[in-house]
C-alpha atoms as an extended CHARMM CRD file, in Angstrom:
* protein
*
       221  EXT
         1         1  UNK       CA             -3.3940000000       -6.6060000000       19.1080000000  PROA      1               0.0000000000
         2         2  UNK       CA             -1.4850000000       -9.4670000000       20.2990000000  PROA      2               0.0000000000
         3         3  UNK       CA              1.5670000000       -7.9710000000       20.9320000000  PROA      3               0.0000000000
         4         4  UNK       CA              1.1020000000       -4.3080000000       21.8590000000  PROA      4               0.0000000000
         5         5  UNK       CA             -2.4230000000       -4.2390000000       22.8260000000  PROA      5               0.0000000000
         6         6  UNK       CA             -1.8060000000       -1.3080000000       24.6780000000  PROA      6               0.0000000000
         7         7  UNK       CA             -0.3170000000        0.6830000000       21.4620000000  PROA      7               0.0000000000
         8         8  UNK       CA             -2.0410000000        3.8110000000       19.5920000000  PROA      8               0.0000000000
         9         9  UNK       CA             -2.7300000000        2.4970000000       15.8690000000  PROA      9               0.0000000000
        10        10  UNK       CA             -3.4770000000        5.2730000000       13.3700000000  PROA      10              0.0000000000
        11        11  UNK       CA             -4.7140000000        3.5670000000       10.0670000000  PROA      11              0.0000000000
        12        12  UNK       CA             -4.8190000000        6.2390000000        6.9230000000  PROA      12              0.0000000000
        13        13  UNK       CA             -6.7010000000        4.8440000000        4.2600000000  PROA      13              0.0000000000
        14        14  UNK       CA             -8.8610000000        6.6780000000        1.0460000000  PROA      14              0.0000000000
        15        15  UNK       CA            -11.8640000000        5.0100000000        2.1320000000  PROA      15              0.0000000000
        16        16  UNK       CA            -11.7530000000        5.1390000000        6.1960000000  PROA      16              0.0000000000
        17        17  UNK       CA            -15.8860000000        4.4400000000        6.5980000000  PROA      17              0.0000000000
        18        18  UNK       CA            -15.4810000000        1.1170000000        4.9380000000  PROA      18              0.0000000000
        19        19  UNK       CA            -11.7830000000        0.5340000000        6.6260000000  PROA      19              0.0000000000
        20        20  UNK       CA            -13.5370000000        1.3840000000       10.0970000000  PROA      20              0.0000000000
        21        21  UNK       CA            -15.9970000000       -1.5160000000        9.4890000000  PROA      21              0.0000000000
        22        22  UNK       CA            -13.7580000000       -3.8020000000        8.4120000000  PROA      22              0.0000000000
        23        23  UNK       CA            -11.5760000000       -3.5430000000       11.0000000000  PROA      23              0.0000000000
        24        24  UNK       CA            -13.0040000000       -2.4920000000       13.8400000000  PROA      24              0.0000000000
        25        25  UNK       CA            -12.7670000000       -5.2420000000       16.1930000000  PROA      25              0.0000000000
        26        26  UNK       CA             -9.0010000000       -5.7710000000       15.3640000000  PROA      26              0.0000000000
        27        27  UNK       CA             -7.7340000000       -3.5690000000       17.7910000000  PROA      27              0.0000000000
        28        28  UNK       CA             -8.6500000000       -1.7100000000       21.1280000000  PROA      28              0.0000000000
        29        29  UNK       CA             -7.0460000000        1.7880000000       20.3360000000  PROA      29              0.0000000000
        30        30  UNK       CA             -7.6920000000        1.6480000000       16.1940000000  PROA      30              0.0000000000
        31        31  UNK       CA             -8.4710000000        5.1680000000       14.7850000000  PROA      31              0.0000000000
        32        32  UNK       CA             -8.9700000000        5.2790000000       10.7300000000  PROA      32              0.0000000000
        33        33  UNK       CA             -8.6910000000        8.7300000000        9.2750000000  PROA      33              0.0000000000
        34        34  UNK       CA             -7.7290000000        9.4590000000        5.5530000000  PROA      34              0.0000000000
        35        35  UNK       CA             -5.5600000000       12.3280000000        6.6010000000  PROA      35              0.0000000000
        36        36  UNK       CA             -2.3880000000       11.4880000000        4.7290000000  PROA      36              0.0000000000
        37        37  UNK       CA             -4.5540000000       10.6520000000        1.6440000000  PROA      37              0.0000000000
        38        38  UNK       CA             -6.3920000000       14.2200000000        1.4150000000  PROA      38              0.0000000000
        39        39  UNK       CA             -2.9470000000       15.8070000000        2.0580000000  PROA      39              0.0000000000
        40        40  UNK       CA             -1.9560000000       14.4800000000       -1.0110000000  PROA      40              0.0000000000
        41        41  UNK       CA             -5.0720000000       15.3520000000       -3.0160000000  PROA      41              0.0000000000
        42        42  UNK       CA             -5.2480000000       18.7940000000       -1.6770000000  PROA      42              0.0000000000
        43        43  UNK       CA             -1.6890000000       20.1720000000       -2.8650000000  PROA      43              0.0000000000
        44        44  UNK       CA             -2.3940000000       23.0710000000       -5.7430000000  PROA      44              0.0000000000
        45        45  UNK       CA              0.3940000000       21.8130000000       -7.4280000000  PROA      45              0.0000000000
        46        46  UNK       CA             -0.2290000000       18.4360000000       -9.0570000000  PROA      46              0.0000000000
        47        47  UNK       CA              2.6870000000       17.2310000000      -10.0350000000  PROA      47              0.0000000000
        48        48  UNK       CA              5.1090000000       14.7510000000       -7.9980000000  PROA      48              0.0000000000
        49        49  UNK       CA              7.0590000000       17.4770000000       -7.3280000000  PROA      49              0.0000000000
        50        50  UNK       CA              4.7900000000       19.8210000000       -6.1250000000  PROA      50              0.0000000000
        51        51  UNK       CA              2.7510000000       17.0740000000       -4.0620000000  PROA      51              0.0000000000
        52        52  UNK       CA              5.4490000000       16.0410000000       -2.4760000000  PROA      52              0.0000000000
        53        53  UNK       CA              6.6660000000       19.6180000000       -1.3660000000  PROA      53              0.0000000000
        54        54  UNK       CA              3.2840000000       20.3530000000        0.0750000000  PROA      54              0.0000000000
        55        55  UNK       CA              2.4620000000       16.9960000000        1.8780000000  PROA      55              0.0000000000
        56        56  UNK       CA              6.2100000000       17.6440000000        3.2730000000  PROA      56              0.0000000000
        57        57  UNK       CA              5.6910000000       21.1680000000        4.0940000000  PROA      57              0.0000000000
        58        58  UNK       CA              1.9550000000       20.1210000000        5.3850000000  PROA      58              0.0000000000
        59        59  UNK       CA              3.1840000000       17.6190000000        7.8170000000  PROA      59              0.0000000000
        60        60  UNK       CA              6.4650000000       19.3430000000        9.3280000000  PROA      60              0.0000000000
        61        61  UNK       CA              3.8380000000       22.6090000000       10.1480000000  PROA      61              0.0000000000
        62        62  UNK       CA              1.4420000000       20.1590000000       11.7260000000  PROA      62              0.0000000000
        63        63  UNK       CA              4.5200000000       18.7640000000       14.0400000000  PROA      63              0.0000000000
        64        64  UNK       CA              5.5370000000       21.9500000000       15.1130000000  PROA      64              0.0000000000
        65        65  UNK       CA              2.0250000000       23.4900000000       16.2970000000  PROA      65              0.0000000000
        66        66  UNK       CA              1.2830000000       20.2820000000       17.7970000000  PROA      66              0.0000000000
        67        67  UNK       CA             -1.9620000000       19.9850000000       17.0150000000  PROA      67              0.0000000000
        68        68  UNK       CA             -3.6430000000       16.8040000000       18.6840000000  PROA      68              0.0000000000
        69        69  UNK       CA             -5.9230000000       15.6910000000       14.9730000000  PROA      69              0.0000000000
        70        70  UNK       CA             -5.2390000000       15.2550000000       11.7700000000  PROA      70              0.0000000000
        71        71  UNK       CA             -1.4010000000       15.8570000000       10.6300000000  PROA      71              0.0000000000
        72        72  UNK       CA             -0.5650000000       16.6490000000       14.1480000000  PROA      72              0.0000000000
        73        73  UNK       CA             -0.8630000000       12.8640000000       15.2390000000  PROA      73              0.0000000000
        74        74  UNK       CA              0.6080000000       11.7530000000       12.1760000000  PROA      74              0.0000000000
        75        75  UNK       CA              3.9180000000       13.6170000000       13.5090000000  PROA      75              0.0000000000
        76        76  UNK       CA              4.0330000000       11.6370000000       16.6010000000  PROA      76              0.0000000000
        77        77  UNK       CA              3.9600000000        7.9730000000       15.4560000000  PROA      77              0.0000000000
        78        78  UNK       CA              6.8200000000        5.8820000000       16.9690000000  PROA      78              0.0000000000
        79        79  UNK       CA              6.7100000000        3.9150000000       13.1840000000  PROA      79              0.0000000000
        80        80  UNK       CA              5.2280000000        3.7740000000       10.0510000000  PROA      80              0.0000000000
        81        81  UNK       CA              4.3920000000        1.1700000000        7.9380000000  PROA      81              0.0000000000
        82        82  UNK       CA              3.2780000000        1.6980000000        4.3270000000  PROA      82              0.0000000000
        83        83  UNK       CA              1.6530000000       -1.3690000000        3.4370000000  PROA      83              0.0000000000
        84        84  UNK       CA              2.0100000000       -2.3890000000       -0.3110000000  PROA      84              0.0000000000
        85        85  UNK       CA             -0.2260000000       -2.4940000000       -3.3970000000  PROA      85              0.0000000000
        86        86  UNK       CA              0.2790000000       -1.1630000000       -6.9420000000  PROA      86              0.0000000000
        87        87  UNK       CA             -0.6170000000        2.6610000000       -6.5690000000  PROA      87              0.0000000000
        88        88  UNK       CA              2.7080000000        4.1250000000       -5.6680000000  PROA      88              0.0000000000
        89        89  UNK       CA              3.6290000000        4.7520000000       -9.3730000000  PROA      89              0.0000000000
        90        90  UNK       CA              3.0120000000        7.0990000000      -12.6880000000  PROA      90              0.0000000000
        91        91  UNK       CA             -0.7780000000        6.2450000000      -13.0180000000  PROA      91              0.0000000000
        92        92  UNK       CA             -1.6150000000        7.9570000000       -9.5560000000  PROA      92              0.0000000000
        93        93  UNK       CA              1.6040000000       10.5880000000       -9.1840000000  PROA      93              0.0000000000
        94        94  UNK       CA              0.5590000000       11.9640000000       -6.4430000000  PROA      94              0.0000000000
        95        95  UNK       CA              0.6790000000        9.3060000000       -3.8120000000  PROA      95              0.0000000000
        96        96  UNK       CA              4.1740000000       10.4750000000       -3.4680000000  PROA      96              0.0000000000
        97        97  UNK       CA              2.9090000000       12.3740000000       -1.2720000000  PROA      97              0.0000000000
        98        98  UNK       CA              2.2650000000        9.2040000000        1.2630000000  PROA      98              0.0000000000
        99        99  UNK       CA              6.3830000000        8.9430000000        1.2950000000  PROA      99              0.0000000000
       100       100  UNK       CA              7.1210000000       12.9820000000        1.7980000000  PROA      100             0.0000000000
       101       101  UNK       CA              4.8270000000       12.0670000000        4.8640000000  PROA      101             0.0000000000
       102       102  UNK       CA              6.7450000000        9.5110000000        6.2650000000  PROA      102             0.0000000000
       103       103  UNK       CA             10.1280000000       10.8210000000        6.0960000000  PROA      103             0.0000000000
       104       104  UNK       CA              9.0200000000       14.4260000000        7.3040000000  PROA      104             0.0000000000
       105       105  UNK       CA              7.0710000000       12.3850000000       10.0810000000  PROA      105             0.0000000000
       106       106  UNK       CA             11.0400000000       11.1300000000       10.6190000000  PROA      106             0.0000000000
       107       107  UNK       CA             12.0650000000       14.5100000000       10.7120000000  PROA      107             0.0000000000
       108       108  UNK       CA              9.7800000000       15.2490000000       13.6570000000  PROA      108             0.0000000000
       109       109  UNK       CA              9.4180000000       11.8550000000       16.2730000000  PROA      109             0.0000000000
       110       110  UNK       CA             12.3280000000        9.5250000000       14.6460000000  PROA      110             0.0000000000
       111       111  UNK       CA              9.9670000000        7.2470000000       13.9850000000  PROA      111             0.0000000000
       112       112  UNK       CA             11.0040000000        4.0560000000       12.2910000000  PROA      112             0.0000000000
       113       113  UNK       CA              9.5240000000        3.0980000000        8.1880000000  PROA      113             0.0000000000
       114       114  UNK       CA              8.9450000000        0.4660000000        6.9810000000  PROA      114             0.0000000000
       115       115  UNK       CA              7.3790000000       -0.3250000000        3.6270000000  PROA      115             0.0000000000
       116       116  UNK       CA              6.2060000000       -4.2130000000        2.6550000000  PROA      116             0.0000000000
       117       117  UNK       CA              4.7000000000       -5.6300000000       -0.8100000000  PROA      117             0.0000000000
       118       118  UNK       CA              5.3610000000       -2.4680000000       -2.9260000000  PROA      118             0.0000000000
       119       119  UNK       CA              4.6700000000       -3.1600000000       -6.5620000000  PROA      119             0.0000000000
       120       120  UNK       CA              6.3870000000        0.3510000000       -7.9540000000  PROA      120             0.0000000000
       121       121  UNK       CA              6.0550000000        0.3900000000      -11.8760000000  PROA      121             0.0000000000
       122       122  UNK       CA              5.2640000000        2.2140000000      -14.1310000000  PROA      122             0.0000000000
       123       123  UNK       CA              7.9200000000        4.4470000000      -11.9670000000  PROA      123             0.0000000000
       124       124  UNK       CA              6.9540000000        7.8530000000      -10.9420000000  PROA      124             0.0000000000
       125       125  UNK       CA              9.7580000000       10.0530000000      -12.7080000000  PROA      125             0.0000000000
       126       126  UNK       CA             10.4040000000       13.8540000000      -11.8700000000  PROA      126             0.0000000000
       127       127  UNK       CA             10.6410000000       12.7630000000       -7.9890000000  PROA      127             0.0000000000
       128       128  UNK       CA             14.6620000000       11.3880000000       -6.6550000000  PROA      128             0.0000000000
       129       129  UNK       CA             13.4430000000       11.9420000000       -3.3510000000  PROA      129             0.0000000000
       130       130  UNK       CA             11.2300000000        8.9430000000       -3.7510000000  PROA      130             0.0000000000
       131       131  UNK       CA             14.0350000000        6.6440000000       -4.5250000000  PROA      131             0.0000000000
       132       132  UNK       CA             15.9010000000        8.0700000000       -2.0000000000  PROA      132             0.0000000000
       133       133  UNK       CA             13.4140000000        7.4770000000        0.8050000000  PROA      133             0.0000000000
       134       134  UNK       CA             13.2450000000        4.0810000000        0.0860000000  PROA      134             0.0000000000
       135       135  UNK       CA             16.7770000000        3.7620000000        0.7860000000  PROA      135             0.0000000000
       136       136  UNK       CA             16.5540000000        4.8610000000        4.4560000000  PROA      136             0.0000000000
       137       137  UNK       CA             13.7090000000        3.0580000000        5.0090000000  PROA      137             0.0000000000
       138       138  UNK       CA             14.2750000000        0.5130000000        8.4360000000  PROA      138             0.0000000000
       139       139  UNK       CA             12.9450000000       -2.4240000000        6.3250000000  PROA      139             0.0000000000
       140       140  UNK       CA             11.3090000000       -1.9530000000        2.7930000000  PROA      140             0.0000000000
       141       141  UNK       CA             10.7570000000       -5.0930000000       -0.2030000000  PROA      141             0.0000000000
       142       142  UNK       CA              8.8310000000       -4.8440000000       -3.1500000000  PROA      142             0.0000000000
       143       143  UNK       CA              6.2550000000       -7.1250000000       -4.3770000000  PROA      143             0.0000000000
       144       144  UNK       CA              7.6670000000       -7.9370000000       -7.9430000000  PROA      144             0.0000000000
       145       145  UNK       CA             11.4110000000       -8.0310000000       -8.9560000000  PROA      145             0.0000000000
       146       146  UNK       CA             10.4150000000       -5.0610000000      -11.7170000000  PROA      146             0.0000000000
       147       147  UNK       CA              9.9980000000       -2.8200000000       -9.2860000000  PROA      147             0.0000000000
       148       148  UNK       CA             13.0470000000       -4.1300000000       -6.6820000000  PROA      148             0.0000000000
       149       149  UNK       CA             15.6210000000       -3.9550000000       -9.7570000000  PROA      149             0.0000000000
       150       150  UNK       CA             14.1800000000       -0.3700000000      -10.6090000000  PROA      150             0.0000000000
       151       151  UNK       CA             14.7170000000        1.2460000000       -7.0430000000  PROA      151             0.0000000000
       152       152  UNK       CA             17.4520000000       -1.3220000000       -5.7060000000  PROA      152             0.0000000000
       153       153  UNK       CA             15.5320000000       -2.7970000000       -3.1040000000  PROA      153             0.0000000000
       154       154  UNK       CA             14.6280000000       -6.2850000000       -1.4770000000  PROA      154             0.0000000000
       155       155  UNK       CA             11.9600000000       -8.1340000000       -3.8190000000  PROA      155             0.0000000000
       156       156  UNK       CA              9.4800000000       -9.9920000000       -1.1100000000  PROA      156             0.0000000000
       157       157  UNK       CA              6.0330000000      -10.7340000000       -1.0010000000  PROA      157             0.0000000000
       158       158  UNK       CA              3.0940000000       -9.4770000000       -1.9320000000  PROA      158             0.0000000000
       159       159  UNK       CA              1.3220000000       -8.3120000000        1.2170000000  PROA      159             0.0000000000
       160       160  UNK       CA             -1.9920000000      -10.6380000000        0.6480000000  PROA      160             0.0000000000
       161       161  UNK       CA              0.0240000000      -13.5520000000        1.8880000000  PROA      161             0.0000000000
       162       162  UNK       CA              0.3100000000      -11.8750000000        5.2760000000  PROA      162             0.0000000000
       163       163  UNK       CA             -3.0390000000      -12.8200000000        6.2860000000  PROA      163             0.0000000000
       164       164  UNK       CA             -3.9160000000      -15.9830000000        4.5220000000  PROA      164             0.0000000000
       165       165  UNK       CA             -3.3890000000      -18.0410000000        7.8740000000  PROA      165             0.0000000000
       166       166  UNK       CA             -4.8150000000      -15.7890000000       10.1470000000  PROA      166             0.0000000000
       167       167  UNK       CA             -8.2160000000      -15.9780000000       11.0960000000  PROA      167             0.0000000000
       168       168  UNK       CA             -9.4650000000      -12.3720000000       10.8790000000  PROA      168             0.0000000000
       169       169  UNK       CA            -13.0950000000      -11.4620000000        9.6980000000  PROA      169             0.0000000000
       170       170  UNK       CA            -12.3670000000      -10.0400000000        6.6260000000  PROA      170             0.0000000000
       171       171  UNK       CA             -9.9940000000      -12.6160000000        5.3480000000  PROA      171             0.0000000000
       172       172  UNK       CA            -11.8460000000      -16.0500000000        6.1110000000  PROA      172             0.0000000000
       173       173  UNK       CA            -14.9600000000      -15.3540000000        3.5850000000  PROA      173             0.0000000000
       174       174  UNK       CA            -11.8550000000      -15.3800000000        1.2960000000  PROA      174             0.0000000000
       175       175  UNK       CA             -9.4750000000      -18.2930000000        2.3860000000  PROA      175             0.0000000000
       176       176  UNK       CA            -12.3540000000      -20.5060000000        3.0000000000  PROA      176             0.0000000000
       177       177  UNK       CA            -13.7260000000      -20.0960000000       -0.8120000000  PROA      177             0.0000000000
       178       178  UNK       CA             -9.9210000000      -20.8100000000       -1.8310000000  PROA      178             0.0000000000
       179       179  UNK       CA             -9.7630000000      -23.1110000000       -4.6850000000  PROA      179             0.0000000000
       180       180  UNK       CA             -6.1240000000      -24.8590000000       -6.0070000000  PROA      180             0.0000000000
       181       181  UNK       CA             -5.4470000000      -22.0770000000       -8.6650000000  PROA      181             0.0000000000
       182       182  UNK       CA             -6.4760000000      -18.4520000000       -7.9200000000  PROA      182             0.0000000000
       183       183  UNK       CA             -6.6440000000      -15.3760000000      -10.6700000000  PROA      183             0.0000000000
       184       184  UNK       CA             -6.6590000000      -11.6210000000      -10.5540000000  PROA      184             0.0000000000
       185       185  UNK       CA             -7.0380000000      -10.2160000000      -13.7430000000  PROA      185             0.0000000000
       186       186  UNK       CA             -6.8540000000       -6.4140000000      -14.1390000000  PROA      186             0.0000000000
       187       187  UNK       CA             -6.1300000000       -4.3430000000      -16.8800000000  PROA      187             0.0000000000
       188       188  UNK       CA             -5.3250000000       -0.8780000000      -15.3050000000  PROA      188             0.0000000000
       189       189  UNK       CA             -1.6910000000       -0.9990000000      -15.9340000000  PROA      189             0.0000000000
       190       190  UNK       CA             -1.4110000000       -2.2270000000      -19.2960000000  PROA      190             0.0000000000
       191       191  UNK       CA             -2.5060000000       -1.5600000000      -22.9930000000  PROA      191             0.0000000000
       192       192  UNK       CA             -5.8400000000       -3.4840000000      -24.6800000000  PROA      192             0.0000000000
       193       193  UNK       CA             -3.1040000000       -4.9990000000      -26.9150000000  PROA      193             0.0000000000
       194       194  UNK       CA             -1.2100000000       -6.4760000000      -24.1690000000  PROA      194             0.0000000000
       195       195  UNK       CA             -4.6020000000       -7.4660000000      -22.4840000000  PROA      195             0.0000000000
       196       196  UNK       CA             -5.6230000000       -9.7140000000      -25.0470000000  PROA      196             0.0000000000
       197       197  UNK       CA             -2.2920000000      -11.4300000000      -24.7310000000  PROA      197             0.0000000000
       198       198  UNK       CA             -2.4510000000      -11.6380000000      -21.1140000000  PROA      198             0.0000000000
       199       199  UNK       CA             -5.9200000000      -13.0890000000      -21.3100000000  PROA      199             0.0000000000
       200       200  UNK       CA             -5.3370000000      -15.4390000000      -24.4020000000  PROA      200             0.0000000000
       201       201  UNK       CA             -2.2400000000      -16.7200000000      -22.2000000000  PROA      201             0.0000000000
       202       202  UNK       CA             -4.1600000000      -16.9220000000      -19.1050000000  PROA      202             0.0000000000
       203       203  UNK       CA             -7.5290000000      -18.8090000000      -20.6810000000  PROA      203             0.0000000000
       204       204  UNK       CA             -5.0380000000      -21.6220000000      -21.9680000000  PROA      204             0.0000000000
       205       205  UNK       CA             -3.4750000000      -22.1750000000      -18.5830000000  PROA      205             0.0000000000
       206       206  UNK       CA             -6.3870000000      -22.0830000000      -16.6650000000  PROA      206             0.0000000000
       207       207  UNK       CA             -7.4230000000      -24.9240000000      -19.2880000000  PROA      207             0.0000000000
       208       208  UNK       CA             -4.7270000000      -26.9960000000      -18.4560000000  PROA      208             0.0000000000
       209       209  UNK       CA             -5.9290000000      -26.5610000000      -15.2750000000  PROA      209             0.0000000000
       210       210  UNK       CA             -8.8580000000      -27.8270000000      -15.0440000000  PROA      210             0.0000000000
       211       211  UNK       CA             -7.7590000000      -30.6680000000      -17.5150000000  PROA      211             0.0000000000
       212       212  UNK       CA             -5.6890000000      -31.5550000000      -14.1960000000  PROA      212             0.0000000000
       213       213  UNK       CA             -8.4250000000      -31.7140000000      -12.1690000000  PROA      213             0.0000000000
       214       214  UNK       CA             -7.5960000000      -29.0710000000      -10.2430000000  PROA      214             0.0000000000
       215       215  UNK       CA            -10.1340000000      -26.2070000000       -9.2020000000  PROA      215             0.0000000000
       216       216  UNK       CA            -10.0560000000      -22.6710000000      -10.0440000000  PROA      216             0.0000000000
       217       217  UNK       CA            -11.6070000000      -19.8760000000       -8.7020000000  PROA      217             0.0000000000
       218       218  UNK       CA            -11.5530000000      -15.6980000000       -9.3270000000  PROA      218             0.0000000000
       219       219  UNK       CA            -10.2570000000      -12.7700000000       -6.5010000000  PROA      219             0.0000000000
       220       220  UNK       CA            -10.8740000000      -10.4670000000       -9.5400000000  PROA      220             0.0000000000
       221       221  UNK       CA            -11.0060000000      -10.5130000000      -13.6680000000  PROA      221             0.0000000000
């Protein structure tokens, strides 16, 4: 909004309603769609493979016909940026199918990709093309070193930190309730096993903690 107030911004989101609320007031020309989601959920064949084929095959149709909604405006972005999180990986195998969009989208306008805070692991296997896309990204860095060693890429930052100084709506609730230590606890990606660990490890550090004096306060456990 600062910079290129004047831009087209196409947000693609699974939940667009609640996106649309949220960010509303960010930008003159935002549109939020879940286009490049359902693409992804709505290929017959459901593994990466096959997802990745029909988002591919989905998008580079759209581009040609030049439709004005959906896919079609997809086709015509001038860049892309996928913006990180944990559920590019084996649990959710088709979200693949956000990449195949991006580098057909390539294919089409030349647009520029970039990809920020990617946490990649477990890694989806049965797709090279994923690994492959990453590599002729314009700028791409994962959010763990896991993940960067796995597909040879830049290990950065997870993408929260991009907004922890700004002072947008959604964020300040957030960064004003901030205490010294911060915890997100979830257990999607790992065994009950491992859990227990985690949490055993986690309950004596946060002890230590607050023996310190120092506050501590929960995103999410």
């Amino acid at each position: 909004a600062r910079a290129r107030p004047e831009a087209e911004v196409l947000l693609d989101c699974p939940n667009p309603a609640s996106a649309g609320d949220l960010f509303r007031e960010m930008h003159p020309h935002l549109q939020v769609t879940d286009t490049l989601w359902r693409a992804c959920t709505a290929s017959p064949r459901r593994d990466p493979a096959g997802v990745w084929e029909h988002v591919e095959t989905q998008v580079l149709a759209a581009g040609r016909t030049g439709n004005n909604t959906g896919l079609g405006q997809l086709a015509r972005a001038a860049s892309i940026h996928l913006i990180g999180g944990g559920y590019l990986n084996a649990i959710w195998r088709d979200r693949v199918g956000l990449v195949a969009g991006m580098v057909s989208t390539r294919r089409i306008s030349g647009a520029r990709l970039y990809g920020t805070g990617l946490g990649l692991l477990p890694a989806c296997d049965g797709v090279p093309e994923l690994a492959r896309a990453f590599r002729t990204f314009d700028y791409v860095s994962c959010r763990d070193r896991s993940s960067a060693r796995q597909f040879g890429l830049p290990a950065g930052l997870d993408d929260l930190f991009l907004g922890l100084m700004t002072d947008l709506p959604p964020l300040r609730p957030a960064r004003d309730r901030a205490r010294d230590v911060m915890v997100c606890l979830q257990e999607d990606l790992i065994g009950p096993e491992s859990f227990a660990l985690a949490a055993g490890l986690l309950r004596a550090r946060i002890k230590e903690c607050l023996d310190e004096g120092k506050s501590v306060g929960y995103v999410e456990a």
